[in-house]
């Protein structure tokens, strides 16, 4: 009996040590390309007994053996090698390669002599950067390419039979849902453009996330629960 009491006491102390004064905690948010931890909105996660820490830096050092990574707030990628151009696109901030924090850095790192100057005229073309969906995007650098089909507006570019038989797909959501924890079964909302654009493990609603991930509702629902009609990952 004494042994059971001592074990229970140790467990209680361990749980208390991973929560801060407010009763909240930090858990791993992602492992790559910028490993970091976050404070989950559901405090139930703080009681799961593993992978829970009282401080963000402690969480990162214990989990990754390094300081927390920081997702860049401005992301630039090569737009086209032929026209020697870079473009700003937040959808690629979590790609982990070929992403730069400024236009200048992207141009200097990608092209000898930097990027070319291009006319200020804008046009809409097939989005060859983000190929997970059939989309159009606005450009300046590629408007002068004779072989490129281009349009004056997004509506013209996305019209059925212009570039795509059925027109453009819906763009990636700017708000999405993803699994927060397997046990307890939880999903969380994100407004991270790059995360919502990754095209896997992402859902347009909490109910879709819960049903697709767990075959039913989560242990805790943030939104009023209704049986979903779509399970597809967005």
JSON list of C-alpha atoms in Angstrom, two decimals:
[
{"chain": "A", "resi": 1, "resn": "UNK", "atom": "CA", "xyz": [0.00, 0.00, 0.00]},
{"chain": "A", "resi": 2, "resn": "UNK", "atom": "CA", "xyz": [2.79, 2.40, 0.93]},
{"chain": "A", "resi": 3, "resn": "UNK", "atom": "CA", "xyz": [4.47, 1.66, -2.38]},
{"chain": "A", "resi": 4, "resn": "UNK", "atom": "CA", "xyz": [1.28, 2.55, -4.31]},
{"chain": "A", "resi": 5, "resn": "UNK", "atom": "CA", "xyz": [0.95, 5.80, -2.38]},
{"chain": "A", "resi": 6, "resn": "UNK", "atom": "CA", "xyz": [4.57, 6.71, -3.17]},
{"chain": "A", "resi": 7, "resn": "UNK", "atom": "CA", "xyz": [4.06, 5.92, -6.88]},
{"chain": "A", "resi": 8, "resn": "UNK", "atom": "CA", "xyz": [0.87, 8.02, -7.00]},
{"chain": "A", "resi": 9, "resn": "UNK", "atom": "CA", "xyz": [2.72, 10.87, -5.30]},
{"chain": "A", "resi": 10, "resn": "UNK", "atom": "CA", "xyz": [5.56, 10.72, -7.81]},
{"chain": "A", "resi": 11, "resn": "UNK", "atom": "CA", "xyz": [3.10, 10.79, -10.71]},
{"chain": "A", "resi": 12, "resn": "UNK", "atom": "CA", "xyz": [1.33, 13.83, -9.23]},
{"chain": "A", "resi": 13, "resn": "UNK", "atom": "CA", "xyz": [4.66, 15.62, -8.78]},
{"chain": "A", "resi": 14, "resn": "UNK", "atom": "CA", "xyz": [5.69, 14.76, -12.35]},
{"chain": "A", "resi": 15, "resn": "UNK", "atom": "CA", "xyz": [2.44, 16.11, -13.77]},
{"chain": "A", "resi": 16, "resn": "UNK", "atom": "CA", "xyz": [2.69, 19.27, -11.68]},
{"chain": "A", "resi": 17, "resn": "UNK", "atom": "CA", "xyz": [6.28, 19.83, -12.90]},
{"chain": "A", "resi": 18, "resn": "UNK", "atom": "CA", "xyz": [5.25, 19.96, -16.56]},
{"chain": "A", "resi": 19, "resn": "UNK", "atom": "CA", "xyz": [2.57, 22.59, -16.05]},
{"chain": "A", "resi": 20, "resn": "UNK", "atom": "CA", "xyz": [3.20, 26.24, -15.34]},
{"chain": "A", "resi": 21, "resn": "UNK", "atom": "CA", "xyz": [1.51, 28.44, -12.78]},
{"chain": "A", "resi": 22, "resn": "UNK", "atom": "CA", "xyz": [-1.49, 28.97, -15.09]},
{"chain": "A", "resi": 23, "resn": "UNK", "atom": "CA", "xyz": [-2.02, 25.21, -15.44]},
{"chain": "A", "resi": 24, "resn": "UNK", "atom": "CA", "xyz": [-1.08, 25.30, -19.14]},
{"chain": "A", "resi": 25, "resn": "UNK", "atom": "CA", "xyz": [1.80, 23.55, -20.85]},
{"chain": "A", "resi": 26, "resn": "UNK", "atom": "CA", "xyz": [3.84, 23.23, -24.06]},
{"chain": "A", "resi": 27, "resn": "UNK", "atom": "CA", "xyz": [3.94, 20.33, -26.50]},
{"chain": "A", "resi": 28, "resn": "UNK", "atom": "CA", "xyz": [5.67, 19.68, -29.84]},
{"chain": "A", "resi": 29, "resn": "UNK", "atom": "CA", "xyz": [3.96, 21.52, -32.70]},
{"chain": "A", "resi": 30, "resn": "UNK", "atom": "CA", "xyz": [6.14, 20.25, -35.55]},
{"chain": "A", "resi": 31, "resn": "UNK", "atom": "CA", "xyz": [9.46, 18.45, -36.03]},
{"chain": "A", "resi": 32, "resn": "UNK", "atom": "CA", "xyz": [10.53, 19.97, -39.35]},
{"chain": "A", "resi": 33, "resn": "UNK", "atom": "CA", "xyz": [11.64, 22.09, -41.08]},
{"chain": "A", "resi": 34, "resn": "UNK", "atom": "CA", "xyz": [11.51, 24.51, -38.13]},
{"chain": "A", "resi": 35, "resn": "UNK", "atom": "CA", "xyz": [11.14, 22.37, -34.99]},
{"chain": "A", "resi": 36, "resn": "UNK", "atom": "CA", "xyz": [9.07, 24.17, -32.40]},
{"chain": "A", "resi": 37, "resn": "UNK", "atom": "CA", "xyz": [6.60, 23.78, -29.52]},
{"chain": "A", "resi": 38, "resn": "UNK", "atom": "CA", "xyz": [3.36, 25.59, -28.77]},
{"chain": "A", "resi": 39, "resn": "UNK", "atom": "CA", "xyz": [0.84, 26.08, -25.99]},
{"chain": "A", "resi": 40, "resn": "UNK", "atom": "CA", "xyz": [-2.22, 23.93, -26.77]},
{"chain": "A", "resi": 41, "resn": "UNK", "atom": "CA", "xyz": [-5.59, 25.60, -26.19]},
{"chain": "A", "resi": 42, "resn": "UNK", "atom": "CA", "xyz": [-6.93, 22.35, -24.67]},
{"chain": "A", "resi": 43, "resn": "UNK", "atom": "CA", "xyz": [-5.50, 21.93, -21.19]},
{"chain": "A", "resi": 44, "resn": "UNK", "atom": "CA", "xyz": [-6.62, 18.27, -21.24]},
{"chain": "A", "resi": 45, "resn": "UNK", "atom": "CA", "xyz": [-3.47, 17.66, -23.26]},
{"chain": "A", "resi": 46, "resn": "UNK", "atom": "CA", "xyz": [-1.38, 18.80, -20.31]},
{"chain": "A", "resi": 47, "resn": "UNK", "atom": "CA", "xyz": [-2.51, 15.75, -18.32]},
{"chain": "A", "resi": 48, "resn": "UNK", "atom": "CA", "xyz": [-1.58, 13.05, -20.84]},
{"chain": "A", "resi": 49, "resn": "UNK", "atom": "CA", "xyz": [1.60, 12.22, -18.91]},
{"chain": "A", "resi": 50, "resn": "UNK", "atom": "CA", "xyz": [4.20, 12.38, -21.70]},
{"chain": "A", "resi": 51, "resn": "UNK", "atom": "CA", "xyz": [5.72, 14.96, -24.07]},
{"chain": "A", "resi": 52, "resn": "UNK", "atom": "CA", "xyz": [4.43, 17.82, -21.92]},
{"chain": "A", "resi": 53, "resn": "UNK", "atom": "CA", "xyz": [6.59, 20.67, -20.63]},
{"chain": "A", "resi": 54, "resn": "UNK", "atom": "CA", "xyz": [6.11, 23.80, -18.54]},
{"chain": "A", "resi": 55, "resn": "UNK", "atom": "CA", "xyz": [8.16, 26.09, -20.81]},
{"chain": "A", "resi": 56, "resn": "UNK", "atom": "CA", "xyz": [8.56, 26.44, -24.59]},
{"chain": "A", "resi": 57, "resn": "UNK", "atom": "CA", "xyz": [12.37, 26.47, -24.54]},
{"chain": "A", "resi": 58, "resn": "UNK", "atom": "CA", "xyz": [12.49, 23.43, -22.27]},
{"chain": "A", "resi": 59, "resn": "UNK", "atom": "CA", "xyz": [10.10, 21.65, -24.63]},
{"chain": "A", "resi": 60, "resn": "UNK", "atom": "CA", "xyz": [12.36, 22.36, -27.62]},
{"chain": "A", "resi": 61, "resn": "UNK", "atom": "CA", "xyz": [15.63, 21.42, -25.93]},
{"chain": "A", "resi": 62, "resn": "UNK", "atom": "CA", "xyz": [14.20, 18.20, -24.47]},
{"chain": "A", "resi": 63, "resn": "UNK", "atom": "CA", "xyz": [12.47, 17.22, -27.73]},
{"chain": "A", "resi": 64, "resn": "UNK", "atom": "CA", "xyz": [14.95, 18.39, -30.41]},
{"chain": "A", "resi": 65, "resn": "UNK", "atom": "CA", "xyz": [18.21, 18.96, -28.46]},
{"chain": "A", "resi": 66, "resn": "UNK", "atom": "CA", "xyz": [18.24, 22.50, -29.85]},
{"chain": "A", "resi": 67, "resn": "UNK", "atom": "CA", "xyz": [16.50, 25.84, -29.48]},
{"chain": "A", "resi": 68, "resn": "UNK", "atom": "CA", "xyz": [13.09, 26.36, -31.04]},
{"chain": "A", "resi": 69, "resn": "UNK", "atom": "CA", "xyz": [13.01, 27.07, -34.77]},
{"chain": "A", "resi": 70, "resn": "UNK", "atom": "CA", "xyz": [11.20, 30.07, -36.17]},
{"chain": "A", "resi": 71, "resn": "UNK", "atom": "CA", "xyz": [9.05, 29.93, -39.29]},
{"chain": "A", "resi": 72, "resn": "UNK", "atom": "CA", "xyz": [9.96, 32.89, -41.53]},
{"chain": "A", "resi": 73, "resn": "UNK", "atom": "CA", "xyz": [7.32, 35.60, -41.78]},
{"chain": "A", "resi": 74, "resn": "UNK", "atom": "CA", "xyz": [8.35, 36.58, -45.33]},
{"chain": "A", "resi": 75, "resn": "UNK", "atom": "CA", "xyz": [9.06, 33.83, -47.86]},
{"chain": "A", "resi": 76, "resn": "UNK", "atom": "CA", "xyz": [10.54, 34.17, -51.34]},
{"chain": "A", "resi": 77, "resn": "UNK", "atom": "CA", "xyz": [11.13, 31.40, -53.87]},
{"chain": "A", "resi": 78, "resn": "UNK", "atom": "CA", "xyz": [12.43, 31.15, -57.43]},
{"chain": "A", "resi": 79, "resn": "UNK", "atom": "CA", "xyz": [9.59, 31.96, -59.80]},
{"chain": "A", "resi": 80, "resn": "UNK", "atom": "CA", "xyz": [11.24, 31.05, -63.09]},
{"chain": "A", "resi": 81, "resn": "UNK", "atom": "CA", "xyz": [14.84, 30.19, -64.00]},
{"chain": "A", "resi": 82, "resn": "UNK", "atom": "CA", "xyz": [14.49, 31.28, -67.64]},
{"chain": "A", "resi": 83, "resn": "UNK", "atom": "CA", "xyz": [13.38, 34.79, -66.69]},
{"chain": "A", "resi": 84, "resn": "UNK", "atom": "CA", "xyz": [15.67, 34.82, -63.63]},
{"chain": "A", "resi": 85, "resn": "UNK", "atom": "CA", "xyz": [12.98, 35.91, -61.22]},
{"chain": "A", "resi": 86, "resn": "UNK", "atom": "CA", "xyz": [11.91, 35.34, -57.61]},
{"chain": "A", "resi": 87, "resn": "UNK", "atom": "CA", "xyz": [8.49, 35.89, -56.07]},
{"chain": "A", "resi": 88, "resn": "UNK", "atom": "CA", "xyz": [6.96, 36.24, -52.63]},
{"chain": "A", "resi": 89, "resn": "UNK", "atom": "CA", "xyz": [4.75, 33.29, -51.67]},
{"chain": "A", "resi": 90, "resn": "UNK", "atom": "CA", "xyz": [3.78, 32.39, -48.10]},
{"chain": "A", "resi": 91, "resn": "UNK", "atom": "CA", "xyz": [2.51, 28.97, -49.19]},
{"chain": "A", "resi": 92, "resn": "UNK", "atom": "CA", "xyz": [6.11, 27.72, -49.21]},
{"chain": "A", "resi": 93, "resn": "UNK", "atom": "CA", "xyz": [7.28, 28.95, -45.80]},
{"chain": "A", "resi": 94, "resn": "UNK", "atom": "CA", "xyz": [7.34, 25.38, -44.42]},
{"chain": "A", "resi": 95, "resn": "UNK", "atom": "CA", "xyz": [8.92, 23.72, -47.45]},
{"chain": "A", "resi": 96, "resn": "UNK", "atom": "CA", "xyz": [12.34, 23.73, -45.80]},
{"chain": "A", "resi": 97, "resn": "UNK", "atom": "CA", "xyz": [14.43, 24.23, -48.96]},
{"chain": "A", "resi": 98, "resn": "UNK", "atom": "CA", "xyz": [14.79, 26.93, -51.61]},
{"chain": "A", "resi": 99, "resn": "UNK", "atom": "CA", "xyz": [12.99, 29.45, -49.40]},
{"chain": "A", "resi": 100, "resn": "UNK", "atom": "CA", "xyz": [14.52, 32.85, -48.61]},
{"chain": "A", "resi": 101, "resn": "UNK", "atom": "CA", "xyz": [13.58, 35.64, -46.21]},
{"chain": "A", "resi": 102, "resn": "UNK", "atom": "CA", "xyz": [13.93, 38.48, -48.75]},
{"chain": "A", "resi": 103, "resn": "UNK", "atom": "CA", "xyz": [13.75, 39.11, -52.47]},
{"chain": "A", "resi": 104, "resn": "UNK", "atom": "CA", "xyz": [17.38, 40.27, -52.49]},
{"chain": "A", "resi": 105, "resn": "UNK", "atom": "CA", "xyz": [18.62, 37.07, -50.85]},
{"chain": "A", "resi": 106, "resn": "UNK", "atom": "CA", "xyz": [16.58, 34.89, -53.20]},
{"chain": "A", "resi": 107, "resn": "UNK", "atom": "CA", "xyz": [17.96, 36.68, -56.26]},
{"chain": "A", "resi": 108, "resn": "UNK", "atom": "CA", "xyz": [21.60, 36.67, -55.13]},
{"chain": "A", "resi": 109, "resn": "UNK", "atom": "CA", "xyz": [21.52, 33.02, -54.02]},
{"chain": "A", "resi": 110, "resn": "UNK", "atom": "CA", "xyz": [19.69, 31.71, -57.08]},
{"chain": "A", "resi": 111, "resn": "UNK", "atom": "CA", "xyz": [21.14, 33.62, -60.07]},
{"chain": "A", "resi": 112, "resn": "UNK", "atom": "CA", "xyz": [24.58, 34.89, -61.08]},
{"chain": "A", "resi": 113, "resn": "UNK", "atom": "CA", "xyz": [24.20, 38.65, -61.17]},
{"chain": "A", "resi": 114, "resn": "UNK", "atom": "CA", "xyz": [20.86, 38.50, -59.38]},
{"chain": "A", "resi": 115, "resn": "UNK", "atom": "CA", "xyz": [17.37, 38.70, -60.86]},
{"chain": "A", "resi": 116, "resn": "UNK", "atom": "CA", "xyz": [16.57, 40.40, -64.15]},
{"chain": "A", "resi": 117, "resn": "UNK", "atom": "CA", "xyz": [14.52, 43.60, -64.36]},
{"chain": "A", "resi": 118, "resn": "UNK", "atom": "CA", "xyz": [11.09, 43.07, -65.86]},
{"chain": "A", "resi": 119, "resn": "UNK", "atom": "CA", "xyz": [8.32, 45.39, -67.16]},
{"chain": "A", "resi": 120, "resn": "UNK", "atom": "CA", "xyz": [5.76, 46.43, -64.59]},
{"chain": "A", "resi": 121, "resn": "UNK", "atom": "CA", "xyz": [2.93, 44.99, -66.68]},
{"chain": "A", "resi": 122, "resn": "UNK", "atom": "CA", "xyz": [1.08, 42.23, -64.84]},
{"chain": "A", "resi": 123, "resn": "UNK", "atom": "CA", "xyz": [-0.72, 39.20, -66.20]},
{"chain": "A", "resi": 124, "resn": "UNK", "atom": "CA", "xyz": [-2.26, 35.92, -64.98]},
{"chain": "A", "resi": 125, "resn": "UNK", "atom": "CA", "xyz": [-0.73, 32.55, -65.88]},
{"chain": "A", "resi": 126, "resn": "UNK", "atom": "CA", "xyz": [-0.91, 28.89, -64.91]},
{"chain": "A", "resi": 127, "resn": "UNK", "atom": "CA", "xyz": [0.37, 28.44, -61.35]},
{"chain": "A", "resi": 128, "resn": "UNK", "atom": "CA", "xyz": [3.37, 26.19, -61.97]},
{"chain": "A", "resi": 129, "resn": "UNK", "atom": "CA", "xyz": [4.76, 26.78, -58.48]},
{"chain": "A", "resi": 130, "resn": "UNK", "atom": "CA", "xyz": [1.95, 25.23, -56.47]},
{"chain": "A", "resi": 131, "resn": "UNK", "atom": "CA", "xyz": [1.01, 22.12, -58.44]},
{"chain": "A", "resi": 132, "resn": "UNK", "atom": "CA", "xyz": [-1.20, 20.43, -55.84]},
{"chain": "A", "resi": 133, "resn": "UNK", "atom": "CA", "xyz": [-4.19, 22.29, -57.30]},
{"chain": "A", "resi": 134, "resn": "UNK", "atom": "CA", "xyz": [-5.17, 23.73, -60.65]},
{"chain": "A", "resi": 135, "resn": "UNK", "atom": "CA", "xyz": [-4.70, 27.46, -60.06]},
{"chain": "A", "resi": 136, "resn": "UNK", "atom": "CA", "xyz": [-3.68, 30.71, -61.75]},
{"chain": "A", "resi": 137, "resn": "UNK", "atom": "CA", "xyz": [-1.32, 33.29, -60.32]},
{"chain": "A", "resi": 138, "resn": "UNK", "atom": "CA", "xyz": [-0.29, 36.86, -61.03]},
{"chain": "A", "resi": 139, "resn": "UNK", "atom": "CA", "xyz": [3.19, 37.63, -62.40]},
{"chain": "A", "resi": 140, "resn": "UNK", "atom": "CA", "xyz": [5.29, 40.37, -63.96]},
{"chain": "A", "resi": 141, "resn": "UNK", "atom": "CA", "xyz": [8.43, 38.45, -64.86]},
{"chain": "A", "resi": 142, "resn": "UNK", "atom": "CA", "xyz": [6.77, 35.89, -67.12]},
{"chain": "A", "resi": 143, "resn": "UNK", "atom": "CA", "xyz": [4.38, 38.11, -69.11]},
{"chain": "A", "resi": 144, "resn": "UNK", "atom": "CA", "xyz": [6.96, 38.63, -71.87]},
{"chain": "A", "resi": 145, "resn": "UNK", "atom": "CA", "xyz": [7.47, 34.90, -72.53]},
{"chain": "A", "resi": 146, "resn": "UNK", "atom": "CA", "xyz": [6.00, 34.26, -75.97]},
{"chain": "A", "resi": 147, "resn": "UNK", "atom": "CA", "xyz": [5.14, 30.62, -75.32]},
{"chain": "A", "resi": 148, "resn": "UNK", "atom": "CA", "xyz": [3.30, 31.35, -72.06]},
{"chain": "A", "resi": 149, "resn": "UNK", "atom": "CA", "xyz": [-0.49, 31.52, -72.20]},
{"chain": "A", "resi": 150, "resn": "UNK", "atom": "CA", "xyz": [-1.45, 34.62, -70.28]},
{"chain": "A", "resi": 151, "resn": "UNK", "atom": "CA", "xyz": [-4.61, 36.50, -69.34]},
{"chain": "A", "resi": 152, "resn": "UNK", "atom": "CA", "xyz": [-5.47, 39.96, -68.13]},
{"chain": "A", "resi": 153, "resn": "UNK", "atom": "CA", "xyz": [-7.54, 38.85, -65.13]},
{"chain": "A", "resi": 154, "resn": "UNK", "atom": "CA", "xyz": [-7.80, 35.87, -62.80]},
{"chain": "A", "resi": 155, "resn": "UNK", "atom": "CA", "xyz": [-11.39, 35.32, -63.94]},
{"chain": "A", "resi": 156, "resn": "UNK", "atom": "CA", "xyz": [-10.27, 34.95, -67.57]},
{"chain": "A", "resi": 157, "resn": "UNK", "atom": "CA", "xyz": [-7.43, 32.63, -66.59]},
{"chain": "A", "resi": 158, "resn": "UNK", "atom": "CA", "xyz": [-9.66, 30.44, -64.44]},
{"chain": "A", "resi": 159, "resn": "UNK", "atom": "CA", "xyz": [-12.57, 30.29, -66.88]},
{"chain": "A", "resi": 160, "resn": "UNK", "atom": "CA", "xyz": [-13.49, 26.74, -68.01]},
{"chain": "A", "resi": 161, "resn": "UNK", "atom": "CA", "xyz": [-11.49, 25.59, -71.06]},
{"chain": "A", "resi": 162, "resn": "UNK", "atom": "CA", "xyz": [-9.01, 28.49, -70.73]},
{"chain": "A", "resi": 163, "resn": "UNK", "atom": "CA", "xyz": [-6.19, 26.59, -69.01]},
{"chain": "A", "resi": 164, "resn": "UNK", "atom": "CA", "xyz": [-8.21, 23.88, -67.32]},
{"chain": "A", "resi": 165, "resn": "UNK", "atom": "CA", "xyz": [-11.23, 22.02, -68.68]},
{"chain": "A", "resi": 166, "resn": "UNK", "atom": "CA", "xyz": [-13.27, 22.69, -65.53]},
{"chain": "A", "resi": 167, "resn": "UNK", "atom": "CA", "xyz": [-11.63, 25.93, -64.55]},
{"chain": "A", "resi": 168, "resn": "UNK", "atom": "CA", "xyz": [-9.49, 26.52, -61.47]},
{"chain": "A", "resi": 169, "resn": "UNK", "atom": "CA", "xyz": [-9.74, 24.59, -58.23]},
{"chain": "A", "resi": 170, "resn": "UNK", "atom": "CA", "xyz": [-10.51, 26.36, -54.99]},
{"chain": "A", "resi": 171, "resn": "UNK", "atom": "CA", "xyz": [-7.31, 27.81, -53.49]},
{"chain": "A", "resi": 172, "resn": "UNK", "atom": "CA", "xyz": [-5.88, 26.29, -50.29]},
{"chain": "A", "resi": 173, "resn": "UNK", "atom": "CA", "xyz": [-7.83, 27.43, -47.23]},
{"chain": "A", "resi": 174, "resn": "UNK", "atom": "CA", "xyz": [-6.34, 30.17, -45.08]},
{"chain": "A", "resi": 175, "resn": "UNK", "atom": "CA", "xyz": [-7.90, 28.55, -42.01]},
{"chain": "A", "resi": 176, "resn": "UNK", "atom": "CA", "xyz": [-7.74, 24.78, -41.57]},
{"chain": "A", "resi": 177, "resn": "UNK", "atom": "CA", "xyz": [-7.90, 21.95, -39.03]},
{"chain": "A", "resi": 178, "resn": "UNK", "atom": "CA", "xyz": [-5.31, 19.26, -38.23]},
{"chain": "A", "resi": 179, "resn": "UNK", "atom": "CA", "xyz": [-4.73, 16.58, -35.62]},
{"chain": "A", "resi": 180, "resn": "UNK", "atom": "CA", "xyz": [-3.52, 17.95, -32.31]},
{"chain": "A", "resi": 181, "resn": "UNK", "atom": "CA", "xyz": [-3.36, 14.68, -30.37]},
{"chain": "A", "resi": 182, "resn": "UNK", "atom": "CA", "xyz": [-4.15, 11.00, -30.84]},
{"chain": "A", "resi": 183, "resn": "UNK", "atom": "CA", "xyz": [-4.79, 10.46, -27.12]},
{"chain": "A", "resi": 184, "resn": "UNK", "atom": "CA", "xyz": [-6.86, 12.34, -26.18]},
{"chain": "A", "resi": 185, "resn": "UNK", "atom": "CA", "xyz": [-8.42, 12.54, -29.64]},
{"chain": "A", "resi": 186, "resn": "UNK", "atom": "CA", "xyz": [-8.23, 16.24, -30.52]},
{"chain": "A", "resi": 187, "resn": "UNK", "atom": "CA", "xyz": [-8.02, 18.48, -33.60]},
{"chain": "A", "resi": 188, "resn": "UNK", "atom": "CA", "xyz": [-6.94, 22.11, -33.63]},
{"chain": "A", "resi": 189, "resn": "UNK", "atom": "CA", "xyz": [-7.47, 25.12, -35.86]},
{"chain": "A", "resi": 190, "resn": "UNK", "atom": "CA", "xyz": [-4.63, 26.86, -37.67]},
{"chain": "A", "resi": 191, "resn": "UNK", "atom": "CA", "xyz": [-4.43, 30.13, -39.61]},
{"chain": "A", "resi": 192, "resn": "UNK", "atom": "CA", "xyz": [-0.91, 29.43, -40.86]},
{"chain": "A", "resi": 193, "resn": "UNK", "atom": "CA", "xyz": [-1.00, 29.92, -44.65]},
{"chain": "A", "resi": 194, "resn": "UNK", "atom": "CA", "xyz": [1.93, 27.57, -45.28]},
{"chain": "A", "resi": 195, "resn": "UNK", "atom": "CA", "xyz": [0.53, 24.86, -43.03]},
{"chain": "A", "resi": 196, "resn": "UNK", "atom": "CA", "xyz": [-2.91, 25.01, -44.64]},
{"chain": "A", "resi": 197, "resn": "UNK", "atom": "CA", "xyz": [-1.31, 24.82, -48.09]},
{"chain": "A", "resi": 198, "resn": "UNK", "atom": "CA", "xyz": [0.73, 21.67, -47.47]},
{"chain": "A", "resi": 199, "resn": "UNK", "atom": "CA", "xyz": [-2.10, 19.55, -48.95]},
{"chain": "A", "resi": 200, "resn": "UNK", "atom": "CA", "xyz": [-1.91, 16.57, -46.56]},
{"chain": "A", "resi": 201, "resn": "UNK", "atom": "CA", "xyz": [-3.33, 16.02, -43.09]},
{"chain": "A", "resi": 202, "resn": "UNK", "atom": "CA", "xyz": [-5.36, 19.22, -43.45]},
{"chain": "A", "resi": 203, "resn": "UNK", "atom": "CA", "xyz": [-9.14, 19.54, -43.25]},
{"chain": "A", "resi": 204, "resn": "UNK", "atom": "CA", "xyz": [-11.60, 22.35, -43.86]},
{"chain": "A", "resi": 205, "resn": "UNK", "atom": "CA", "xyz": [-13.54, 21.81, -40.62]},
{"chain": "A", "resi": 206, "resn": "UNK", "atom": "CA", "xyz": [-13.13, 20.27, -37.19]},
{"chain": "A", "resi": 207, "resn": "UNK", "atom": "CA", "xyz": [-15.77, 17.63, -37.86]},
{"chain": "A", "resi": 208, "resn": "UNK", "atom": "CA", "xyz": [-13.98, 16.51, -41.05]},
{"chain": "A", "resi": 209, "resn": "UNK", "atom": "CA", "xyz": [-10.69, 16.32, -39.16]},
{"chain": "A", "resi": 210, "resn": "UNK", "atom": "CA", "xyz": [-12.19, 14.24, -36.33]},
{"chain": "A", "resi": 211, "resn": "UNK", "atom": "CA", "xyz": [-14.11, 11.82, -38.54]},
{"chain": "A", "resi": 212, "resn": "UNK", "atom": "CA", "xyz": [-11.30, 11.29, -41.05]},
{"chain": "A", "resi": 213, "resn": "UNK", "atom": "CA", "xyz": [-8.68, 10.88, -38.31]},
{"chain": "A", "resi": 214, "resn": "UNK", "atom": "CA", "xyz": [-10.58, 8.98, -35.62]},
{"chain": "A", "resi": 215, "resn": "UNK", "atom": "CA", "xyz": [-13.73, 7.63, -37.29]},
{"chain": "A", "resi": 216, "resn": "UNK", "atom": "CA", "xyz": [-16.00, 9.76, -35.11]},
{"chain": "A", "resi": 217, "resn": "UNK", "atom": "CA", "xyz": [-16.13, 12.93, -33.07]},
{"chain": "A", "resi": 218, "resn": "UNK", "atom": "CA", "xyz": [-13.12, 14.07, -31.07]},
{"chain": "A", "resi": 219, "resn": "UNK", "atom": "CA", "xyz": [-13.00, 13.72, -27.29]},
{"chain": "A", "resi": 220, "resn": "UNK", "atom": "CA", "xyz": [-13.63, 17.47, -27.18]},
{"chain": "A", "resi": 221, "resn": "UNK", "atom": "CA", "xyz": [-15.30, 19.48, -29.94]},
{"chain": "A", "resi": 222, "resn": "UNK", "atom": "CA", "xyz": [-14.67, 23.21, -30.25]},
{"chain": "A", "resi": 223, "resn": "UNK", "atom": "CA", "xyz": [-17.48, 23.72, -32.75]},
{"chain": "A", "resi": 224, "resn": "UNK", "atom": "CA", "xyz": [-21.01, 22.38, -32.46]},
{"chain": "A", "resi": 225, "resn": "UNK", "atom": "CA", "xyz": [-20.79, 18.82, -33.77]},
{"chain": "A", "resi": 226, "resn": "UNK", "atom": "CA", "xyz": [-22.60, 17.69, -36.89]},
{"chain": "A", "resi": 227, "resn": "UNK", "atom": "CA", "xyz": [-21.98, 14.51, -38.84]},
{"chain": "A", "resi": 228, "resn": "UNK", "atom": "CA", "xyz": [-19.70, 15.51, -41.74]},
{"chain": "A", "resi": 229, "resn": "UNK", "atom": "CA", "xyz": [-20.59, 14.97, -45.36]},
{"chain": "A", "resi": 230, "resn": "UNK", "atom": "CA", "xyz": [-17.03, 15.17, -46.69]},
{"chain": "A", "resi": 231, "resn": "UNK", "atom": "CA", "xyz": [-13.93, 13.39, -45.42]},
{"chain": "A", "resi": 232, "resn": "UNK", "atom": "CA", "xyz": [-11.47, 14.41, -48.10]},
{"chain": "A", "resi": 233, "resn": "UNK", "atom": "CA", "xyz": [-8.25, 16.10, -47.10]},
{"chain": "A", "resi": 234, "resn": "UNK", "atom": "CA", "xyz": [-8.15, 19.59, -48.49]}
]
